[in-house]
């Protein structure tokens, strides 16, 4: 029966979309890797090695921005080597908020690298500290700051 054939006043049945999206454990795994890497950057401090480490973190964020969370380097590692050791889940999440979170991480790490190259004191450790806070919250508690920023921005844009 098409919507045109249904009797007046009879509600249409909601169409259930196919299960799509990403496994929410993938971004948490990526956040765990990021937390470890930026901790190393913090330990290296304002050195050339710290600057290179933050650049590597930025490149990981860049792959997440360009290819999406599932296509990032850590997303591929998660799917190929970690996921097989986890129980299956039907839970899925929209990949857009985690992708936006990757943009935020890329912006912070790029700013730290750029300012570090310009000789701004403590730029690298400050950027690494910001990335550590965000990645730790996601890894430990499943709270994604960048995702929340995305959702807030969507609400502000779509307000009547």
Coordinates of N, CA and C in Angstrom, one line a residue:
X1 N 0.9 -1.2 0.0 CA 0.0 0.0 0.0 C 0.9 1.2 0.0
X2 N 0.7 2.1 -0.9 CA 1.5 3.3 -1.0 C 0.9 4.4 -0.1
X3 N 1.6 5.4 0.3 CA 1.0 6.5 1.2 C -0.2 7.1 0.5
X4 N -0.3 7.1 -0.8 CA -1.5 7.7 -1.4 C -2.7 6.8 -1.3
X5 N -2.5 5.4 -1.1 CA -3.6 4.5 -1.0 C -4.2 4.3 0.4
X6 N -3.4 4.8 1.4 CA -3.9 4.6 2.8 C -5.1 5.5 3.1
X7 N -5.9 5.0 4.0 CA -7.1 5.8 4.4 C -6.7 7.0 5.2
X8 N -7.5 8.1 5.0 CA -7.3 9.3 5.7 C -7.1 9.1 7.2
X9 N -6.1 9.7 7.8 CA -5.9 9.6 9.3 C -5.1 8.4 9.7
X10 N -4.9 7.5 8.9 CA -4.1 6.3 9.3 C -2.7 6.6 9.2
X11 N -1.9 6.4 10.4 CA -0.5 6.8 10.4 C 0.3 5.9 9.5
X12 N 1.4 6.4 9.0 CA 2.3 5.6 8.2 C 3.2 4.9 9.2
X13 N 3.7 3.8 8.8 CA 4.6 3.1 9.7 C 6.0 3.7 9.5
X14 N 6.7 3.9 10.6 CA 8.1 4.5 10.4 C 9.0 3.5 9.7
X15 N 9.8 4.1 8.8 CA 10.8 3.3 8.1 C 12.0 3.2 8.9
X16 N 12.4 2.0 9.2 CA 13.6 1.8 10.0 C 14.8 1.8 9.1
X17 N 15.8 2.7 9.3 CA 17.0 2.7 8.5 C 17.8 1.4 8.8
X18 N 18.6 1.0 7.8 CA 19.5 -0.1 7.9 C 20.6 0.3 9.0
X19 N 21.1 -0.7 9.7 CA 22.1 -0.4 10.7 C 23.4 0.1 9.9
X20 N 23.7 1.3 10.2 CA 24.9 1.9 9.6 C 25.7 2.6 10.6
X21 N 26.8 3.1 10.3 CA 27.6 3.8 11.3 C 28.9 3.1 11.6
X22 N 29.5 3.5 12.7 CA 30.8 2.9 13.1 C 30.6 2.3 14.5
X23 N 31.4 1.4 14.8 CA 31.5 0.8 16.1 C 32.0 1.9 17.1
X24 N 31.3 2.2 18.1 CA 31.8 3.3 19.0 C 33.0 3.0 19.8
X25 N 33.4 1.7 19.8 CA 34.6 1.3 20.5 C 35.9 1.7 19.7
X26 N 35.7 1.9 18.4 CA 36.8 2.3 17.5 C 37.4 3.7 17.9
X27 N 36.5 4.7 17.9 CA 37.0 6.0 18.4 C 37.6 6.0 19.8
X28 N 37.1 5.2 20.7 CA 37.7 5.1 22.0 C 39.1 4.4 21.9
X29 N 39.2 3.5 21.1 CA 40.6 2.9 20.9 C 41.5 3.9 20.3
X30 N 41.1 4.7 19.3 CA 41.9 5.7 18.7 C 42.3 6.8 19.8
X31 N 41.3 7.1 20.6 CA 41.6 8.1 21.7 C 42.6 7.5 22.7
X32 N 42.6 6.2 22.9 CA 43.6 5.6 23.8 C 45.0 5.7 23.2
X33 N 45.1 5.4 21.9 CA 46.4 5.5 21.2 C 46.9 7.0 21.3
X34 N 46.0 7.9 21.0 CA 46.3 9.3 21.0 C 46.8 9.7 22.4
X35 N 46.1 9.3 23.5 CA 46.5 9.6 24.8 C 47.9 9.2 25.1
X36 N 48.2 8.0 24.7 CA 49.6 7.5 24.9 C 50.6 8.3 24.2
X37 N 50.3 8.6 22.9 CA 51.3 9.4 22.1 C 51.5 10.8 22.6
X38 N 50.4 11.4 23.0 CA 50.6 12.8 23.5 C 51.2 12.8 24.9
X39 N 51.1 11.7 25.7 CA 51.8 11.6 26.9 C 53.3 11.6 26.7
X40 N 53.7 10.8 25.7 CA 55.1 10.8 25.3 C 55.6 12.1 24.8
X41 N 54.7 12.8 24.0 CA 55.1 14.2 23.6 C 55.3 15.1 24.8
X42 N 54.4 15.0 25.8 CA 54.6 15.8 27.0 C 55.9 15.5 27.8
X43 N 56.2 14.2 27.8 CA 57.5 13.8 28.4 C 58.7 14.3 27.7
X44 N 58.6 14.4 26.4 CA 59.7 15.0 25.6 C 59.8 16.5 25.7
X45 N 58.6 17.1 25.9 CA 58.6 18.6 26.2 C 58.9 19.4 24.9
X46 N 59.6 20.5 25.2 CA 59.9 21.5 24.1 C 61.2 21.1 23.4
X47 N 61.3 19.9 22.9 CA 62.4 19.4 22.2 C 62.0 19.1 20.7
X48 N 63.0 18.9 19.9 CA 62.7 18.6 18.5 C 62.0 17.3 18.5
X49 N 62.3 16.3 19.3 CA 61.6 15.0 19.4 C 60.1 15.3 19.8
X50 N 59.9 16.2 20.7 CA 58.5 16.5 21.1 C 57.7 17.1 19.9
X51 N 58.4 18.0 19.2 CA 57.7 18.6 18.0 C 57.4 17.6 17.0
X52 N 58.3 16.7 16.7 CA 58.1 15.6 15.7 C 57.0 14.7 16.2
X53 N 57.0 14.4 17.5 CA 55.9 13.5 18.0 C 54.5 14.1 17.9
X54 N 54.5 15.4 18.1 CA 53.2 16.1 17.9 C 52.8 16.1 16.5
X55 N 53.8 16.3 15.6 CA 53.5 16.2 14.1 C 52.9 14.9 13.7
X56 N 53.5 13.8 14.3 CA 53.0 12.4 14.1 C 51.5 12.3 14.5
X57 N 51.2 12.8 15.7 CA 49.8 12.9 16.2 C 48.9 13.6 15.2
X58 N 49.4 14.8 14.7 CA 48.7 15.6 13.8 C 48.4 14.8 12.5
X59 N 49.4 14.0 12.0 CA 49.2 13.2 10.8 C 48.1 12.1 11.1
X60 N 48.1 11.5 12.3 CA 47.1 10.6 12.6 C 45.7 11.2 12.6
X61 N 45.6 12.4 13.1 CA 44.3 13.2 13.1 C 44.0 13.5 11.6
X62 N 44.9 13.8 10.8 CA 44.7 14.1 9.4 C 44.1 12.9 8.7
X63 N 44.6 11.7 8.9 CA 44.0 10.6 8.3 C 42.5 10.4 8.7
X64 N 42.2 10.7 10.0 CA 40.8 10.6 10.4 C 40.0 11.7 9.8
X65 N 40.5 12.8 9.5 CA 39.7 13.9 8.9 C 39.4 13.5 7.4
X66 N 40.5 13.1 6.7 CA 40.4 12.8 5.3 C 39.6 11.5 5.0
X67 N 39.8 10.5 5.8 CA 39.2 9.2 5.5 C 38.1 8.8 6.5
X68 N 37.9 9.6 7.5 CA 36.8 9.3 8.5 C 37.4 8.4 9.5
X69 N 36.7 8.3 10.7 CA 37.2 7.5 11.8 C 37.6 6.1 11.5
X70 N 36.7 5.4 10.7 CA 37.0 4.0 10.3 C 38.2 3.8 9.4
X71 N 38.4 4.9 8.6 CA 39.5 4.8 7.6 C 40.8 5.3 8.1
X72 N 40.8 5.9 9.3 CA 42.1 6.4 9.8 C 43.0 5.2 10.1
X73 N 44.3 5.6 10.4 CA 45.3 4.5 10.7 C 44.9 3.7 11.9
X74 N 44.5 4.4 13.0 CA 44.1 3.7 14.2 C 42.7 3.0 14.0
X75 N 41.9 3.5 13.1 CA 40.6 2.8 12.8 C 40.9 1.5 12.1
X76 N 41.9 1.5 11.2 CA 42.2 0.3 10.5 C 42.8 -0.7 11.4
X77 N 43.7 -0.3 12.3 CA 44.3 -1.2 13.3 C 43.2 -1.8 14.2
X78 N 42.3 -0.9 14.6 CA 41.2 -1.4 15.4 C 40.4 -2.5 14.7
X79 N 40.0 -2.3 13.5 CA 39.2 -3.3 12.7 C 40.0 -4.6 12.5
X80 N 41.3 -4.4 12.1 CA 42.0 -5.6 11.7 C 42.6 -6.4 12.9
X81 N 43.0 -5.8 14.0 CA 43.6 -6.5 15.0 C 42.9 -6.5 16.4
X82 N 42.2 -5.5 16.7 CA 41.5 -5.4 18.0 C 40.1 -5.9 18.0
X83 N 39.3 -5.6 17.0 CA 37.9 -6.0 16.9 C 37.7 -7.5 17.0
X84 N 38.6 -8.3 16.5 CA 38.4 -9.7 16.5 C 38.5 -10.3 17.9
X85 N 39.0 -9.5 18.8 CA 39.2 -10.0 20.2 C 38.0 -9.5 21.1
X86 N 37.1 -8.7 20.5 CA 36.0 -8.1 21.3 C 34.7 -8.9 20.9
X87 N 33.8 -8.8 21.9 CA 32.4 -9.4 21.6 C 31.7 -8.6 20.6
X88 N 30.9 -9.2 19.7 CA 30.2 -8.4 18.7 C 29.2 -7.4 19.4
X89 N 29.0 -6.4 18.7 CA 28.0 -5.4 19.2 C 27.2 -4.9 18.0
X90 N 25.9 -4.6 18.3 CA 25.0 -4.0 17.2 C 25.0 -2.5 17.4
X91 N 25.6 -2.0 18.4 CA 25.6 -0.6 18.6 C 26.4 0.1 17.6
X92 N 25.9 1.2 17.0 CA 26.6 2.0 16.0 C 26.4 3.4 16.3
X93 N 27.3 4.3 15.8 CA 27.2 5.7 16.0 C 27.5 6.4 14.7
X94 N 26.9 7.6 14.6 CA 27.1 8.4 13.4 C 28.6 8.8 13.3
X95 N 29.3 8.6 12.2 CA 30.7 8.9 12.1 C 31.0 10.4 12.0
X96 N 30.0 11.2 11.8 CA 30.3 12.7 11.6 C 30.8 13.3 12.9
X97 N 30.2 13.1 14.1 CA 30.8 13.7 15.3 C 32.3 13.3 15.5
X98 N 32.6 12.0 15.5 CA 34.0 11.7 15.7 C 34.9 12.2 14.6
X99 N 34.4 12.4 13.4 CA 35.3 13.0 12.3 C 35.5 14.4 12.6
X100 N 34.5 15.1 13.1 CA 34.7 16.5 13.6 C 35.7 16.6 14.7
X101 N 35.6 15.6 15.6 CA 36.6 15.6 16.7 C 38.0 15.5 16.2
X102 N 38.2 14.7 15.1 CA 39.5 14.6 14.4 C 39.9 16.0 13.9
X103 N 39.0 16.8 13.4 CA 39.3 18.1 12.9 C 39.8 19.0 14.1
X104 N 39.1 18.9 15.2 CA 39.5 19.6 16.4 C 40.9 19.2 16.8
X105 N 41.2 17.9 16.9 CA 42.5 17.4 17.2 C 43.6 17.8 16.2
X106 N 43.2 17.8 15.0 CA 44.2 18.3 13.9 C 44.5 19.7 14.1
X107 N 43.5 20.5 14.4 CA 43.7 22.0 14.6 C 44.6 22.3 15.8
X108 N 44.4 21.6 16.9 CA 45.2 21.8 18.1 C 46.6 21.3 17.8
X109 N 46.8 20.1 17.2 CA 48.2 19.7 17.0 C 48.9 20.5 15.9
X110 N 48.2 20.9 14.9 CA 48.8 21.8 13.9 C 49.2 23.1 14.5
X111 N 48.4 23.7 15.3 CA 48.7 24.9 16.0 C 50.0 24.7 16.8
X112 N 50.0 23.6 17.6 CA 51.2 23.4 18.4 C 52.4 23.2 17.6
X113 N 52.3 22.5 16.5 CA 53.5 22.3 15.6 C 53.9 23.6 15.0
X114 N 52.9 24.3 14.4 CA 53.3 25.6 13.8 C 53.9 26.6 14.8
X115 N 53.3 26.7 15.9 CA 53.9 27.7 16.9 C 55.2 27.2 17.4
X116 N 55.4 25.9 17.5 CA 56.6 25.3 17.9 C 57.7 25.6 16.9
X117 N 57.4 25.5 15.6 CA 58.4 25.8 14.6 C 58.7 27.3 14.6
X118 N 57.8 28.1 15.0 CA 58.1 29.6 15.1 C 58.8 29.9 16.4
X119 N 59.1 28.9 17.2 CA 59.9 29.2 18.4 C 59.1 29.6 19.6
X120 N 57.7 29.5 19.6 CA 56.9 29.9 20.7 C 57.1 28.9 21.9
X121 N 57.6 29.5 23.0 CA 57.9 28.6 24.1 C 56.7 27.8 24.6
X122 N 56.8 26.6 24.9 CA 55.8 25.7 25.5 C 54.6 25.5 24.6
X123 N 54.6 25.8 23.3 CA 53.5 25.6 22.4 C 53.2 24.1 22.3
X124 N 54.3 23.3 22.1 CA 54.1 21.9 21.9 C 53.5 21.2 23.2
X125 N 54.1 21.4 24.4 CA 53.5 20.8 25.5 C 52.0 21.3 25.8
X126 N 51.7 22.5 25.5 CA 50.4 23.0 25.8 C 49.4 22.3 24.8
X127 N 49.8 22.3 23.5 CA 48.9 21.6 22.6 C 48.7 20.1 23.0
X128 N 49.8 19.5 23.4 CA 49.8 18.1 23.8 C 48.9 17.9 25.0
X129 N 48.9 18.9 25.9 CA 48.1 18.8 27.1 C 46.6 18.9 26.8
X130 N 46.3 19.8 25.9 CA 44.9 19.9 25.4 C 44.4 18.6 24.8
X131 N 45.3 18.0 23.9 CA 44.9 16.8 23.2 C 44.8 15.6 24.3
X132 N 45.7 15.7 25.3 CA 45.6 14.6 26.3 C 44.3 14.7 27.1
X133 N 43.9 15.9 27.5 CA 42.6 16.0 28.2 C 41.5 15.4 27.4
X134 N 41.4 15.8 26.1 CA 40.3 15.3 25.3 C 40.4 13.8 25.0
X135 N 41.5 13.3 24.7 CA 41.7 11.9 24.4 C 41.5 11.1 25.6
X136 N 41.9 11.5 26.8 CA 41.7 10.7 28.0 C 40.2 10.7 28.4
X137 N 39.5 11.8 28.2 CA 38.1 11.7 28.5 C 37.4 10.7 27.6
X138 N 37.7 10.7 26.4 CA 37.1 9.7 25.5 C 37.5 8.3 25.8
X139 N 38.8 8.1 25.9 CA 39.3 6.8 26.2 C 38.8 6.2 27.5
X140 N 38.8 6.9 28.5 CA 38.5 6.4 29.9 C 37.0 6.4 30.1
X141 N 36.3 7.4 29.6 CA 34.9 7.6 30.0 C 33.9 7.6 28.8
X142 N 34.4 7.6 27.6 CA 33.5 7.6 26.4 C 32.9 9.0 26.2
X143 N 33.5 10.0 26.8 CA 33.0 11.4 26.6 C 33.9 12.1 25.6
X144 N 33.3 12.3 24.4 CA 34.1 12.9 23.3 C 33.8 14.4 23.2
X145 N 34.8 15.2 23.6 CA 34.6 16.7 23.6 C 34.3 17.2 22.2
X146 N 35.1 16.7 21.2 CA 34.9 17.2 19.8 C 33.5 16.8 19.3
X147 N 33.0 15.6 19.7 CA 31.7 15.1 19.3 C 30.6 16.1 19.9
X148 N 30.8 16.4 21.2 CA 29.9 17.3 21.8 C 29.9 18.7 21.2
X149 N 31.1 19.2 20.7 CA 31.1 20.4 20.0 C 30.4 20.3 18.7
X150 N 30.5 19.2 18.0 CA 29.8 19.0 16.8 C 28.3 19.1 17.0
X151 N 27.8 18.4 18.0 CA 26.3 18.3 18.3 C 25.8 19.7 18.7
X152 N 26.6 20.4 19.5 CA 26.2 21.8 19.9 C 26.2 22.7 18.7
X153 N 27.1 22.6 17.8 CA 27.1 23.4 16.6 C 25.9 23.1 15.7
X154 N 25.6 21.8 15.6 CA 24.4 21.4 14.8 C 23.1 22.0 15.4
X155 N 23.0 22.0 16.7 CA 21.8 22.6 17.4 C 21.8 24.1 17.2
X156 N 22.9 24.8 17.2 CA 22.9 26.2 17.0 C 22.6 26.6 15.5
X157 N 23.0 25.7 14.6 CA 22.8 26.0 13.2 C 21.3 25.7 12.8
X158 N 20.7 24.7 13.4 CA 19.4 24.3 13.1 C 18.3 24.9 14.0
X159 N 18.7 25.8 14.8 CA 17.6 26.5 15.7 C 16.6 27.2 14.8
X160 N 15.4 27.2 15.2 CA 14.3 27.9 14.4 C 14.4 29.4 14.6

